[in-house]
Short mmCIF file of C-alpha atoms in Angstrom, two decimals:
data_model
loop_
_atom_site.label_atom_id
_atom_site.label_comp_id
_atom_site.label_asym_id
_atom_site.label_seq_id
_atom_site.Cartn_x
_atom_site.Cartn_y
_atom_site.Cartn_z
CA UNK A 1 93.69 -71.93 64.72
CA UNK A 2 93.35 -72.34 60.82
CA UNK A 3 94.65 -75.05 59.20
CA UNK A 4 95.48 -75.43 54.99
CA UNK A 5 93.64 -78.27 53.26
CA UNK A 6 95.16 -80.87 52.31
CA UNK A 7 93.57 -84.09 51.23
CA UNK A 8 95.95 -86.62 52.19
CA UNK A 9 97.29 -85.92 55.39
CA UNK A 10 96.26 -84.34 58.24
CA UNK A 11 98.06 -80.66 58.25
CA UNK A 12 101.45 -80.88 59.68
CA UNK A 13 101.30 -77.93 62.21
CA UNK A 14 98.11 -80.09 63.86
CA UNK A 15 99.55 -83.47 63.53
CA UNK A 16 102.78 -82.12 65.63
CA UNK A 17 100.45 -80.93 68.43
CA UNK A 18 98.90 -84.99 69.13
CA UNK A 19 100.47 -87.44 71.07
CA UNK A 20 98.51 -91.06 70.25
CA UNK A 21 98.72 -93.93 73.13
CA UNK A 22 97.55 -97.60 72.40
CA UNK A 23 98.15 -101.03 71.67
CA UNK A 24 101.39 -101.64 69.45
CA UNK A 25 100.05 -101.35 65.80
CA UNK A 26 102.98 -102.11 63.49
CA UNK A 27 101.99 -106.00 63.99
CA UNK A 28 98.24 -105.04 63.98
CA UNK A 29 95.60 -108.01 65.74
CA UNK A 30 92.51 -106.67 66.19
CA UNK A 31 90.59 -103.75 65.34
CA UNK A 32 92.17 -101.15 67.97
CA UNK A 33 95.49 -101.72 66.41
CA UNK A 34 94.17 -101.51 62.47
CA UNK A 35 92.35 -98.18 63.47
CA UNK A 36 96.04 -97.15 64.81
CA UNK A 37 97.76 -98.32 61.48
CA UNK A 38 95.93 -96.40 59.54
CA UNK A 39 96.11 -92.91 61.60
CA UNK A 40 100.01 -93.61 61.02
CA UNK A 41 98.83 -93.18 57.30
CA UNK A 42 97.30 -89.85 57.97
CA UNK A 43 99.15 -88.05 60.62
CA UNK A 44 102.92 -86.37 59.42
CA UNK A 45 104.67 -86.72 61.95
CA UNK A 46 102.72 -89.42 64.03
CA UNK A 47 103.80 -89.34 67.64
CA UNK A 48 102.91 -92.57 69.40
CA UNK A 49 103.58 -94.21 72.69
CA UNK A 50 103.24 -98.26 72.58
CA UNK A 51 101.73 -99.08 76.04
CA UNK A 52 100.92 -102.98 75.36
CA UNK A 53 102.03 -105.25 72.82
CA UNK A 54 100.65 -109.30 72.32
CA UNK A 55 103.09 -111.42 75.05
CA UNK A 56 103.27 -112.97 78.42
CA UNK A 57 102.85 -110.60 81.12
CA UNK A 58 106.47 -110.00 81.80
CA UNK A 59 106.55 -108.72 78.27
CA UNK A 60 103.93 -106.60 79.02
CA UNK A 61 105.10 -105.28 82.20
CA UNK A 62 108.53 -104.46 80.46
CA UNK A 63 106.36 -102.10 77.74
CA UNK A 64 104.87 -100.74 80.19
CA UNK A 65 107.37 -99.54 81.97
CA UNK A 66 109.36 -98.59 78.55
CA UNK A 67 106.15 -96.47 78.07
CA UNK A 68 106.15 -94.73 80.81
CA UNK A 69 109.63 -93.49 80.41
CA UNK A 70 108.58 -92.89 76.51
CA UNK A 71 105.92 -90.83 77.87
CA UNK A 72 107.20 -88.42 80.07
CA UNK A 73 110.31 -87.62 77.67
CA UNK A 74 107.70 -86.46 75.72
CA UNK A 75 106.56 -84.80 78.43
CA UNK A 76 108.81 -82.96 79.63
CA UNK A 77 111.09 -82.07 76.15
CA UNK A 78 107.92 -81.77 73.70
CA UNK A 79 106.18 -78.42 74.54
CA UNK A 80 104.81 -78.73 71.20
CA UNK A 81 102.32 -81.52 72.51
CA UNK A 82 99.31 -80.29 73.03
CA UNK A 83 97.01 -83.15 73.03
CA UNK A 84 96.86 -86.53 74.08
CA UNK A 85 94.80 -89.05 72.46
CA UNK A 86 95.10 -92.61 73.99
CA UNK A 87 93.01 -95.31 72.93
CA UNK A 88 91.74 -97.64 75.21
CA UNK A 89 89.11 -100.39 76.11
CA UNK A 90 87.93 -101.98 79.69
CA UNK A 91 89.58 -104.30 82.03
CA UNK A 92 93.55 -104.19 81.91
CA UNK A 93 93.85 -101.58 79.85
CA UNK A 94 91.82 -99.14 81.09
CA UNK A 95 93.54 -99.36 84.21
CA UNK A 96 96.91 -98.95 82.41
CA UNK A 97 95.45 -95.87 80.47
CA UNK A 98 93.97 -94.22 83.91
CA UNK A 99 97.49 -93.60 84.41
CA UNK A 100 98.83 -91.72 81.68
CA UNK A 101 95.04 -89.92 81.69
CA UNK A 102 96.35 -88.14 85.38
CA UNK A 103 99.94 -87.91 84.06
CA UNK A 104 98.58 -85.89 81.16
CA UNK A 105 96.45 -83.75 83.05
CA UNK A 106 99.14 -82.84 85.79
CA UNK A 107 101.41 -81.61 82.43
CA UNK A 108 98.22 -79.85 81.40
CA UNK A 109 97.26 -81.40 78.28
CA UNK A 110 93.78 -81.52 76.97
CA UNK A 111 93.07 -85.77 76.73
CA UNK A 112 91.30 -87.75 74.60
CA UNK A 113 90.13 -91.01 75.58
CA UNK A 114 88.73 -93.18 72.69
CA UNK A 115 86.55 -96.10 74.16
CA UNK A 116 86.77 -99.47 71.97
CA UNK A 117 86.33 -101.62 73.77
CA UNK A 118 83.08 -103.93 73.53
CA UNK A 119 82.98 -104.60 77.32
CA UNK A 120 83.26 -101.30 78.57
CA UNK A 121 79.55 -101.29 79.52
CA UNK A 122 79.95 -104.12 82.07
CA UNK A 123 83.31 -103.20 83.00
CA UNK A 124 81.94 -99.59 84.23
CA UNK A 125 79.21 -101.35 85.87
CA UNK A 126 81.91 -103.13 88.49
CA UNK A 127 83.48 -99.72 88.73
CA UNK A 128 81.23 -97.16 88.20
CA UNK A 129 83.15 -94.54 90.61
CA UNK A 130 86.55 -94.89 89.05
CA UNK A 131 85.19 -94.62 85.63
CA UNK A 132 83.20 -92.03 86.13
CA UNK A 133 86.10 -90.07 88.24
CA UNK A 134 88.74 -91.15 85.04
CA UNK A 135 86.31 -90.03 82.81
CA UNK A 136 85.39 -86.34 84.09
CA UNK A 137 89.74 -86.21 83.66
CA UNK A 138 89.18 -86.42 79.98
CA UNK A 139 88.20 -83.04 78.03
CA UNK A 140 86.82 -85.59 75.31
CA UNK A 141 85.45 -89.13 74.90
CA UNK A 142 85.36 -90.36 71.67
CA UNK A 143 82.53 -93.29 71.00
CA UNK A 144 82.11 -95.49 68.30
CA UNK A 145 78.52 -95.01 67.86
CA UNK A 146 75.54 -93.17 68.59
CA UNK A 147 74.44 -96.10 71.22
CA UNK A 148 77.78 -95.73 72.65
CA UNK A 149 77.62 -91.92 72.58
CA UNK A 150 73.93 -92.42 74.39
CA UNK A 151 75.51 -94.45 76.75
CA UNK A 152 78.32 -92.07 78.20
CA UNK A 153 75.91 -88.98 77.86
CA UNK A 154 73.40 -90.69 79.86
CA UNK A 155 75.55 -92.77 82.32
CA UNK A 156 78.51 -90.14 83.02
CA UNK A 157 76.94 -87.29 81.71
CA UNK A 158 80.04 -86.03 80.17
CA UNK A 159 79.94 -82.95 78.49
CA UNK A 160 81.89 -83.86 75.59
CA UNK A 161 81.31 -87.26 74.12
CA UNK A 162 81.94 -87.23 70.26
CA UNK A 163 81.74 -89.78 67.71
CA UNK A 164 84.41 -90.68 65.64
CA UNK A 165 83.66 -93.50 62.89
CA UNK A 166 86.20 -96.37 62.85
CA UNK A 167 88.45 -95.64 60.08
CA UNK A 168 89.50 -98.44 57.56
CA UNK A 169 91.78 -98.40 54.81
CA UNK A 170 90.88 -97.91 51.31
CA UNK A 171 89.48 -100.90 49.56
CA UNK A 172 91.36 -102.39 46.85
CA UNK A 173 88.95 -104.16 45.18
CA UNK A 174 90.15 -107.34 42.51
CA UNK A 175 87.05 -109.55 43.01
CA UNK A 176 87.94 -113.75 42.51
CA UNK A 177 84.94 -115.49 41.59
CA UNK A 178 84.11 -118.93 43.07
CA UNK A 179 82.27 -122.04 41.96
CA UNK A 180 80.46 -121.78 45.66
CA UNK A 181 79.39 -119.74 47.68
CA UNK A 182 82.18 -118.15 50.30
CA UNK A 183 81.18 -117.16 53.77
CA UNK A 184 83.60 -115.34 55.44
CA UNK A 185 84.55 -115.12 59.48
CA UNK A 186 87.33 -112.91 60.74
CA UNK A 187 87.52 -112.52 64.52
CA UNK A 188 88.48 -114.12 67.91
CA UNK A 189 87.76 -117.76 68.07
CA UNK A 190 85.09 -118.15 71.33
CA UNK A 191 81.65 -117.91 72.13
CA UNK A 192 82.03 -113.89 73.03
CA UNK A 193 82.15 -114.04 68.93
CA UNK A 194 79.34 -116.83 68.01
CA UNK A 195 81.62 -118.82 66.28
CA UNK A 196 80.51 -121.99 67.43
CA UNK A 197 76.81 -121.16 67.08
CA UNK A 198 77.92 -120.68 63.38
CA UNK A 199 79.75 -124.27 63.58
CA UNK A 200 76.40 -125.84 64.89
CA UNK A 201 74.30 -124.18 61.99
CA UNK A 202 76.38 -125.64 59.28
CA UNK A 203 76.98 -129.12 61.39
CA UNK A 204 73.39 -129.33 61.78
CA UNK A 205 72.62 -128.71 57.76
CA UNK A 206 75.90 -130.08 56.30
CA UNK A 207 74.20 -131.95 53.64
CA UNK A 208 71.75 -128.82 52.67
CA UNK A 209 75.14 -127.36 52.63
CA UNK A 210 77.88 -129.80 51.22
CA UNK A 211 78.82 -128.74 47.79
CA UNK A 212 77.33 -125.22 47.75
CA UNK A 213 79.08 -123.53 50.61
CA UNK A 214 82.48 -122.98 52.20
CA UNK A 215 82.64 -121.03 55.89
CA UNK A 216 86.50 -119.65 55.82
CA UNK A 217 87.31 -118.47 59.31
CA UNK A 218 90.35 -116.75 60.59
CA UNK A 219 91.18 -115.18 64.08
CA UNK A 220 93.20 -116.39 67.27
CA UNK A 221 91.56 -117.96 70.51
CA UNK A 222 90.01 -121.26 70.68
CA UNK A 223 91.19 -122.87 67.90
CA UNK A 224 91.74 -126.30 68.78
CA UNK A 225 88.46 -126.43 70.15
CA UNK A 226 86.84 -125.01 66.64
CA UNK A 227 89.28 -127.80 64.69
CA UNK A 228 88.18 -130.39 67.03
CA UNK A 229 84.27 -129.07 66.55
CA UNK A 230 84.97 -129.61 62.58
CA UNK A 231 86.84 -132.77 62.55
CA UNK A 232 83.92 -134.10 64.77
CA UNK A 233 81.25 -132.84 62.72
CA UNK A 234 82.66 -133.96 59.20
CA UNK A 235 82.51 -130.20 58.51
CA UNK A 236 86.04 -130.55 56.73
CA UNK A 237 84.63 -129.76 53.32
CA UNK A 238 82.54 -126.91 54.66
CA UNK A 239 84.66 -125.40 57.27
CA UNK A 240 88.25 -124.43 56.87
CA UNK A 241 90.72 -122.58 59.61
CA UNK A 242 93.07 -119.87 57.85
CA UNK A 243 95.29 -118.61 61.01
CA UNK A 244 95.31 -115.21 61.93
CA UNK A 245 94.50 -113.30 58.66
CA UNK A 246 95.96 -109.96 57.74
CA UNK A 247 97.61 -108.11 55.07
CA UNK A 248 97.65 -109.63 51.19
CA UNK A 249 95.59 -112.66 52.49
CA UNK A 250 93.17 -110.69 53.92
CA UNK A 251 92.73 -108.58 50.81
CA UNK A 252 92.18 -111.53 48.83
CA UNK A 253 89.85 -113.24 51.67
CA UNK A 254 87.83 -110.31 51.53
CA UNK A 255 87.72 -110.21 47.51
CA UNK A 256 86.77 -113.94 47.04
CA UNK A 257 84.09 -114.01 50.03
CA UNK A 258 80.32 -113.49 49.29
CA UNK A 259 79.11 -112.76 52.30
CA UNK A 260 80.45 -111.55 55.68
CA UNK A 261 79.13 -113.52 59.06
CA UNK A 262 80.12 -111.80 62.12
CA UNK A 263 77.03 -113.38 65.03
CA UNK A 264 78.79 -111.89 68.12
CA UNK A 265 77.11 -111.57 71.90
CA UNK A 266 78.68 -108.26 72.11
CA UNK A 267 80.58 -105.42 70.63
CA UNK A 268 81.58 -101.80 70.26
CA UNK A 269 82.17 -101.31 65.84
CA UNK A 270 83.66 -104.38 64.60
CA UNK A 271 86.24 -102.67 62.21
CA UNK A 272 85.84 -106.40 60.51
CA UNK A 273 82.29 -105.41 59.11
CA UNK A 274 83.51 -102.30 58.21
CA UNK A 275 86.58 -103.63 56.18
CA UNK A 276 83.92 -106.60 54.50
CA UNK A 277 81.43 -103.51 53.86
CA UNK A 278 83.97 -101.54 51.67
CA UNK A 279 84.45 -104.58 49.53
CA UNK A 280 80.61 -104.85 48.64
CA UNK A 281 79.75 -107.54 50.75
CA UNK A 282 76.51 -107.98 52.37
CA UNK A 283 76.78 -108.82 55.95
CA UNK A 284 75.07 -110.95 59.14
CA UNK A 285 75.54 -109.83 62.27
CA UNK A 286 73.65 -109.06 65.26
CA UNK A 287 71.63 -105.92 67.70
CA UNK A 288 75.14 -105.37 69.81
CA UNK A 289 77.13 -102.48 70.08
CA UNK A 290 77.13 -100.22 67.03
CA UNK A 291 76.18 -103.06 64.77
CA UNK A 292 72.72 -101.97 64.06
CA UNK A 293 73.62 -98.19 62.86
CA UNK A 294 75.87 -99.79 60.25
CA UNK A 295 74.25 -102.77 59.34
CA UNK A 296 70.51 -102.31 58.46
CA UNK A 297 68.42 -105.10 58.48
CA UNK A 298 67.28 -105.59 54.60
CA UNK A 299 69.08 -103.13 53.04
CA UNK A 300 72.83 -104.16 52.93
CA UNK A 301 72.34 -107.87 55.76
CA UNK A 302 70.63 -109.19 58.10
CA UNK A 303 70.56 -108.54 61.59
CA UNK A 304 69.52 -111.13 64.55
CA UNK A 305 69.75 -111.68 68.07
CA UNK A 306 72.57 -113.19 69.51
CA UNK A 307 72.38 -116.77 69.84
CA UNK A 308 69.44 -117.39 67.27
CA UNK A 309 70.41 -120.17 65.62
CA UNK A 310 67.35 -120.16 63.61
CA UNK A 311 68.00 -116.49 62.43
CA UNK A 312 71.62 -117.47 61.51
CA UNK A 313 70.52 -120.38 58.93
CA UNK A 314 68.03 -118.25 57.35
CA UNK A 315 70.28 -115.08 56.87
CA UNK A 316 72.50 -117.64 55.76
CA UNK A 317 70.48 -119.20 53.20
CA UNK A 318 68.68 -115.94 51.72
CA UNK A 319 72.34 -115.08 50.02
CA UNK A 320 73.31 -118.28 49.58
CA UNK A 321 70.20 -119.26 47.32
CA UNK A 322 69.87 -115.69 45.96
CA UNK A 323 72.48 -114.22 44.12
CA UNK A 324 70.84 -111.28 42.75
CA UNK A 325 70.04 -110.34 46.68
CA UNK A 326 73.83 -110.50 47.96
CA UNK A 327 74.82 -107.98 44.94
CA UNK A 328 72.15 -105.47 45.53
CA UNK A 329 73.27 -105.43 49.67
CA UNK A 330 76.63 -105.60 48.62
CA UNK A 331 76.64 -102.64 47.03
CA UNK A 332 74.38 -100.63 49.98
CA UNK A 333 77.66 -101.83 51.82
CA UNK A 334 79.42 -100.09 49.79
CA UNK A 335 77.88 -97.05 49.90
CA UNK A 336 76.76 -96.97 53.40
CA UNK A 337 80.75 -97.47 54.82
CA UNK A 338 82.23 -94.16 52.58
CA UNK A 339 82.54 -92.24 56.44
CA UNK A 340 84.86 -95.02 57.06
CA UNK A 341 87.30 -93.95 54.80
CA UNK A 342 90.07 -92.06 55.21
CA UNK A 343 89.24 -88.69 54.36
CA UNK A 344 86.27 -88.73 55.85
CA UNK A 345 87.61 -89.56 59.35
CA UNK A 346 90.64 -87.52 58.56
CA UNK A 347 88.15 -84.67 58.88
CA UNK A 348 86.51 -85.66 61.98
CA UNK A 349 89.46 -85.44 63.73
CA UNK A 350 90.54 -82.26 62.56
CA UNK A 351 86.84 -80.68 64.02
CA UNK A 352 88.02 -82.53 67.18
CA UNK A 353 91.42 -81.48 67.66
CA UNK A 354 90.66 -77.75 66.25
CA UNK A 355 87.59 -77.45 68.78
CA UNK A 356 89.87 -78.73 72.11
CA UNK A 357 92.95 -76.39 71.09
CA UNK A 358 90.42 -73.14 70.78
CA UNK A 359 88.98 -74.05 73.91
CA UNK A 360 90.86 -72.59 76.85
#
């Protein structure tokens, strides 16, 4: 099957032949839902099934249900569909997706099964037989990195494990310049993200720090326990809580910040680095997930263990104290993120899709 180029959209004749299942992304949280909002960006027509959305569980169990009737409309009155690309993650959803994995397979679809999630690893361990069962259903896998990739190579030995990078939108860059220096958090508030191990560094060197540097920090979770943290440790001039951020606040978060902290115990491609990485900022995160192939240690951030406090103030403190530094990493950022973009994974996709539909 040929396809014409065309450097916006994925061709139309293609794009008809996917069906995409996930998380509901017109009210994006989180990175699964962001990746989604921006294939509706690229795909003409885009042909998506909701299957969870942010609620109680009896919200959730009505969506589900409303997706399962969605999905075998499709089914059954869309020959055209050739494909089926859900995207998934561990726990609750992957037992949701196992589902619609069979139902595609019985309609004879090829499936796609794109892994975020960052606990998948210790997930499969609990389950290993009905993961690795699920998995030899799918004709693809689609990791987030090459670690990732390693991992369901060497674990599952599935024949077809690809890696797609984690698209983010274009940057639109309008930098805001600040009197100090802006640190910026965006994620889940809990220990899963190091949040509070940030909280201690600055509580513990809040006069080193009082005056020169402000930590803003958005995300849902644990709030009250991070407010309480602050008002505790007279971090109110250091530390300040923005809500969830998205949208036009995030796009100015991003352009005022200096410097992107992210110290999380584990993950699968925060699409937060990515998004701070586009807008030249040098980042500090940590050896988890795919971290390490897209932030390299002394070129564009710093990169420490989880929990290493010690690490943390001195990544910290090397861009705070050296401004010439941050710019020079902020710009590998920059450059290092361009496969991120949308024509880049716009491309990646195609070789997917193209591949599984000449297959037989």
């Amino acid at each position: 099957m040929k396809i014409k180029k065309n450097s916006g959209k994925i061709n139309f004749s293609l794009a008809s032949q996917i069906l995409f299942l996930g998380i509901d992304w017109k009210y994006p949280k989180g990175g699964v839902a962001s990746v989604e909002k921006v294939y509706s960006t690229i795909f003409s027509p885009f042909h998506f099934v909701r299957t969870v959305v942010d609620g109680n569980s009896i919200q959730k169990i009505g969506i589900f249900i409303e997706a399962f009737i969605h999905f075998m409309f499709v089914m059954i009155c869309c020959p055209e569909i050739k494909i089926v690309h859900i995207h998934g993650a561990s726990y609750a959803s992957f037992w949701r997706k196992r589902i619609f994995i069979y139902l595609s397979k019985l309609f004879r679809k090829k499936v796609v099964y794109h892994v975020h999630g960052a606990e998948f690893q210790s997930f499969a361990t609990k389950h290993q037989k009905v993961v690795h069962l699920t998995l030899k259903k799918c004709d693809c896998v689609i990791a987030l990195s090459e670690s990732w990739k390693n991992y369901f190579e060497s674990e599952f030995f599935h024949p077809c494990v690809k890696v797609v990078k984690n698209v983010i939108e274009s940057p639109q860059i309008n930098k805001i310049k600040s009197s100090q220096f802006i640190l910026l958090f965006l994620g889940r508030i809990g220990d899963r993200k190091g949040i509070f191990d940030l909280l201690e560094v600055l509580a513990k060197n809040r006069l080193l720090y009082e005056g020169k540097l402000q930590l803003i920090f958005g995300g849902d979770g644990e709030v009250e326990k991070a407010k309480e943290y602050i008002k505790q440790n007279k971090l109110d001039n250091i530390a300040f809580y923005q809500g969830w951020v998205s949208g036009k606040n995030k796009i100015e978060l991003l352009n005022r910040a200096d410097a992107y902290v992210l110290p999380s115990y584990n993950e699968g491609l925060p699409v937060s680095i990515l998004e701070s990485m586009s807008y030249h900022l040098p980042i500090i995160s940590t050896n988890v997930g795919g971290i390490p192939e897209i932030v390299k240690d002394g070129v564009n951030g710093f990169i420490i263990e989880p929990g290493n406090k010690k690490g943390l103030k001195e990544a910290i403190d090397h861009l705070l104290f050296n401004r010439e530094l941050r710019e020079k990493m902020g710009v590998a950022s920059a450059d290092m993120v361009k496969d991120h973009l949308p024509d880049s994974v716009k491309k990646q996709l195609e070789n997917l899709y193209l591949k599984l539909l000449n297959d037989k």
